Amino acid sequence: MYDKPLVSVIIPTFNREKLLPKTIDSVINQTYENWELLIVDDKSTDDTKKVVMDYAKKDNRIKYLLNNGNKGPAAARNFGINNCNGKYIAFLDSDDQWLKNH
């Protein structure tokens, strides 16, 4: 489908239901389209999962991963790395946003 390499974008997150939509939108709105987005939930207690799943229903490039414990962002990033398919990996914090040509 795409002739450019797949980029795996990994977002570790914990209780960011209110901030995640803008972060996810900043990935969706990229000019580069061959990406997968892995959002690694570090056992949130809010509606983070619902937010991500609502996006995943609309875009199959978005995947929700649940860490098996609250282990912090480094462990969540590593979990994402172990589950990604891209030739390249990019990290994005759950409270940040990218410009459209990142």
Backbone as CSV, one residue per row, in Angstrom:
resi,resn,N_x,N_y,N_z,CA_x,CA_y,CA_z,C_x,C_y,C_z
1,MET,0.820,-1.194,0.000,0.000,0.000,0.000,0.864,1.259,0.000
2,TYR,1.877,1.283,0.843,2.764,2.439,0.903,4.121,2.040,0.362
3,ASP,4.818,2.950,-0.283,6.140,2.649,-0.792,7.245,3.194,0.112
4,LYS,6.872,3.786,1.232,7.838,4.310,2.195,7.880,3.391,3.415
5,PRO,9.012,3.379,4.136,9.137,2.486,5.302,8.110,2.809,6.396
6,LEU,7.708,1.755,7.087,6.784,1.905,8.213,7.511,2.515,9.404
7,VAL,6.900,3.519,10.001,7.412,4.142,11.219,6.486,3.765,12.368
8,SER,7.054,3.221,13.423,6.288,2.890,14.629,6.398,4.053,15.598
9,VAL,5.262,4.650,15.914,5.211,5.740,16.880,4.733,5.139,18.194
10,ILE,5.524,5.321,19.233,5.203,4.741,20.537,4.918,5.866,21.523
11,ILE,3.737,5.789,22.123,3.334,6.763,23.140,3.101,6.023,24.449
12,PRO,3.990,6.201,25.432,3.695,5.669,26.765,2.726,6.629,27.452
13,THR,1.781,6.088,28.187,0.801,6.975,28.812,0.320,6.436,30.153
14,PHE,-0.086,7.355,31.005,-0.677,7.015,32.289,-1.631,8.135,32.685
15,ASN,-2.918,7.822,32.764,-3.949,8.783,33.181,-3.900,10.090,32.388
16,ARG,-3.956,9.960,31.063,-3.889,11.140,30.190,-5.118,11.268,29.297
17,GLU,-6.255,10.775,29.742,-7.447,10.787,28.898,-7.769,12.166,28.335
18,LYS,-7.480,13.217,29.068,-7.818,14.564,28.613,-6.800,15.122,27.617
19,LEU,-5.547,14.678,27.708,-4.496,15.184,26.827,-4.286,14.326,25.582
20,LEU,-4.601,13.056,25.660,-4.323,12.127,24.559,-4.964,12.494,23.221
21,PRO,-6.189,12.996,23.183,-6.770,13.303,21.870,-5.901,14.239,21.024
22,LYS,-5.380,15.287,21.593,-4.536,16.207,20.821,-3.238,15.524,20.384
23,THR,-2.696,14.679,21.247,-1.473,13.956,20.910,-1.726,12.989,19.759
24,ILE,-2.794,12.213,19.859,-3.143,11.257,18.807,-3.450,11.984,17.505
25,ASP,-4.206,13.061,17.577,-4.529,13.838,16.376,-3.271,14.347,15.690
26,SER,-2.255,14.700,16.469,-1.024,15.204,15.865,-0.293,14.123,15.073
27,VAL,-0.499,12.863,15.427,0.074,11.753,14.645,-0.796,11.495,13.411
28,ILE,-2.098,11.450,13.609,-3.016,11.213,12.489,-2.830,12.259,11.400
29,ASN,-2.547,13.490,11.773,-2.444,14.592,10.820,-1.068,14.729,10.172
30,GLN,-0.198,13.765,10.348,1.124,13.818,9.735,1.033,13.765,8.211
31,THR,1.951,14.457,7.546,2.023,14.375,6.092,2.579,13.014,5.671
32,TYR,3.393,12.392,6.495,3.893,11.038,6.259,2.820,10.071,6.759
33,GLU,2.359,9.187,5.906,1.189,8.379,6.250,1.484,6.932,6.623
34,ASN,2.687,6.435,6.354,2.961,5.023,6.632,3.514,4.857,8.042
35,TRP,2.607,4.862,8.986,2.971,4.731,10.397,1.981,3.812,11.100
36,GLU,2.435,3.303,12.222,1.545,2.625,13.174,1.737,3.348,14.494
37,LEU,0.670,3.473,15.237,0.721,4.161,16.522,0.419,3.153,17.619
38,LEU,1.393,2.936,18.481,1.222,2.044,19.619,1.144,2.886,20.880
39,ILE,-0.001,2.862,21.517,-0.183,3.608,22.757,-0.115,2.601,23.888
40,VAL,0.917,2.743,24.710,1.160,1.790,25.787,0.650,2.395,27.091
41,ASP,-0.432,1.824,27.580,-1.074,2.281,28.805,-0.392,1.611,30.004
42,ASP,0.128,2.434,30.896,0.855,1.947,32.069,-0.094,1.763,33.260
43,LYS,-1.221,1.082,32.990,-2.247,0.768,33.997,-2.981,2.017,34.497
44,SER,-3.474,2.811,33.577,-4.239,4.008,33.933,-5.490,3.650,34.715
45,THR,-5.925,4.596,35.529,-7.152,4.415,36.312,-8.272,5.332,35.817
46,ASP,-8.019,6.070,34.751,-9.042,6.938,34.171,-9.566,6.286,32.886
47,ASP,-10.113,7.058,31.973,-10.686,6.524,30.738,-9.708,6.543,29.560
48,THR,-8.426,6.419,29.846,-7.418,6.392,28.786,-7.723,5.311,27.757
49,LYS,-8.060,4.121,28.208,-8.336,3.011,27.287,-9.490,3.353,26.351
50,LYS,-10.558,3.902,26.882,-11.715,4.254,26.054,-11.331,5.267,24.983
51,VAL,-10.554,6.268,25.364,-10.118,7.286,24.407,-9.355,6.633,23.254
52,VAL,-8.401,5.778,23.597,-7.585,5.129,22.573,-8.426,4.192,21.714
53,MET,-9.297,3.414,22.331,-10.113,2.460,21.581,-11.070,3.164,20.623
54,ASP,-11.572,4.323,21.014,-12.425,5.097,20.102,-11.652,5.492,18.845
55,TYR,-10.401,5.892,19.005,-9.554,6.219,17.849,-9.233,4.959,17.047
56,ALA,-8.918,3.873,17.731,-8.539,2.628,17.059,-9.676,2.084,16.189
57,LYS,-10.918,2.327,16.590,-12.064,1.884,15.794,-12.127,2.620,14.461
58,LYS,-11.613,3.840,14.420,-11.656,4.667,13.219,-10.415,4.518,12.347
59,ASP,-9.308,4.076,12.934,-8.037,4.001,12.201,-7.284,2.750,12.654
60,ASN,-7.157,1.779,11.762,-6.528,0.512,12.149,-5.015,0.599,12.336
61,ARG,-4.440,1.758,12.112,-3.012,1.954,12.390,-2.759,2.219,13.867
62,ILE,-3.825,2.434,14.636,-3.710,2.754,16.057,-3.962,1.499,16.884
63,LYS,-3.034,1.220,17.790,-3.127,0.018,18.626,-2.993,0.390,20.099
64,TYR,-3.812,-0.256,20.901,-3.776,-0.057,22.356,-3.063,-1.253,22.981
65,LEU,-2.059,-0.964,23.788,-1.339,-1.994,24.531,-1.419,-1.660,26.011
66,LEU,-1.697,-2.669,26.828,-1.785,-2.462,28.271,-0.574,-3.093,28.941
67,ASN,0.210,-2.276,29.619,1.339,-2.773,30.382,0.805,-3.604,31.546
68,ASN,1.522,-4.639,31.945,1.017,-5.532,32.996,1.320,-5.018,34.402
69,GLY,1.549,-3.751,34.523,1.772,-3.119,35.818,2.196,-1.687,35.598
70,ASN,2.136,-0.880,36.621,2.577,0.501,36.524,4.089,0.505,36.689
71,LYS,4.797,0.535,35.556,6.251,0.371,35.554,7.005,1.617,35.124
72,GLY,6.286,2.649,34.733,6.936,3.878,34.322,7.137,3.969,32.820
73,PRO,7.484,5.171,32.340,7.560,5.407,30.899,8.648,4.613,30.181
74,ALA,9.778,4.368,30.807,10.844,3.622,30.132,10.398,2.193,29.841
75,ALA,9.777,1.546,30.818,9.284,0.178,30.612,8.158,0.163,29.581
76,ALA,7.315,1.190,29.585,6.231,1.271,28.598,6.812,1.433,27.195
77,ARG,7.858,2.242,27.038,8.513,2.393,25.733,9.092,1.056,25.270
78,ASN,9.764,0.354,26.186,10.339,-0.945,25.824,9.259,-1.940,25.419
79,PHE,8.132,-1.924,26.106,7.010,-2.800,25.758,6.524,-2.473,24.346
80,GLY,6.452,-1.187,24.045,6.062,-0.764,22.700,7.057,-1.234,21.648
81,ILE,8.340,-1.101,21.934,9.377,-1.556,21.004,9.222,-3.044,20.724
82,ASN,8.956,-3.819,21.760,8.821,-5.264,21.605,7.575,-5.674,20.831
83,ASN,6.664,-4.739,20.599,5.416,-5.054,19.907,5.211,-4.267,18.610
84,CYS,6.238,-3.589,18.163,6.071,-2.770,16.955,6.576,-3.509,15.716
85,ASN,6.202,-2.998,14.550,6.546,-3.616,13.271,7.342,-2.706,12.347
86,GLY,7.588,-1.488,12.760,8.204,-0.518,11.873,9.697,-0.711,11.662
87,LYS,10.162,-0.165,10.556,11.606,-0.122,10.287,12.241,0.940,11.174
88,TYR,11.478,1.988,11.459,11.938,3.079,12.300,10.993,3.237,13.486
89,ILE,11.536,3.768,14.583,10.753,3.985,15.795,10.848,5.451,16.183
90,ALA,9.713,6.027,16.536,9.664,7.400,17.034,8.885,7.384,18.347
91,PHE,9.363,8.157,19.287,8.685,8.268,20.584,7.998,9.619,20.691
92,LEU,6.817,9.602,21.293,6.058,10.828,21.531,5.457,10.715,22.919
93,ASP,5.669,11.726,23.738,5.073,11.719,25.075,3.590,12.045,24.977
94,SER,2.828,11.517,25.908,1.371,11.636,25.838,0.857,13.041,26.128
95,ASP,1.721,13.949,26.501,1.303,15.338,26.717,1.947,16.284,25.701
96,ASP,2.491,15.712,24.618,3.122,16.510,23.563,2.350,16.367,22.259
97,GLN,2.705,17.223,21.296,2.101,17.172,19.966,3.181,17.417,18.928
98,TRP,2.996,16.839,17.756,3.901,17.049,16.633,3.293,18.022,15.641
99,LEU,4.140,18.783,14.975,3.712,19.542,13.809,3.441,18.546,12.697
100,LYS,2.679,18.930,11.688,2.208,17.980,10.694,3.288,17.348,9.824
101,ASN,4.480,17.912,9.789,5.545,17.348,8.962,6.701,16.821,9.801
102,HIS,6.381,16.331,10.974,7.413,15.793,11.869,8.069,14.583,11.217
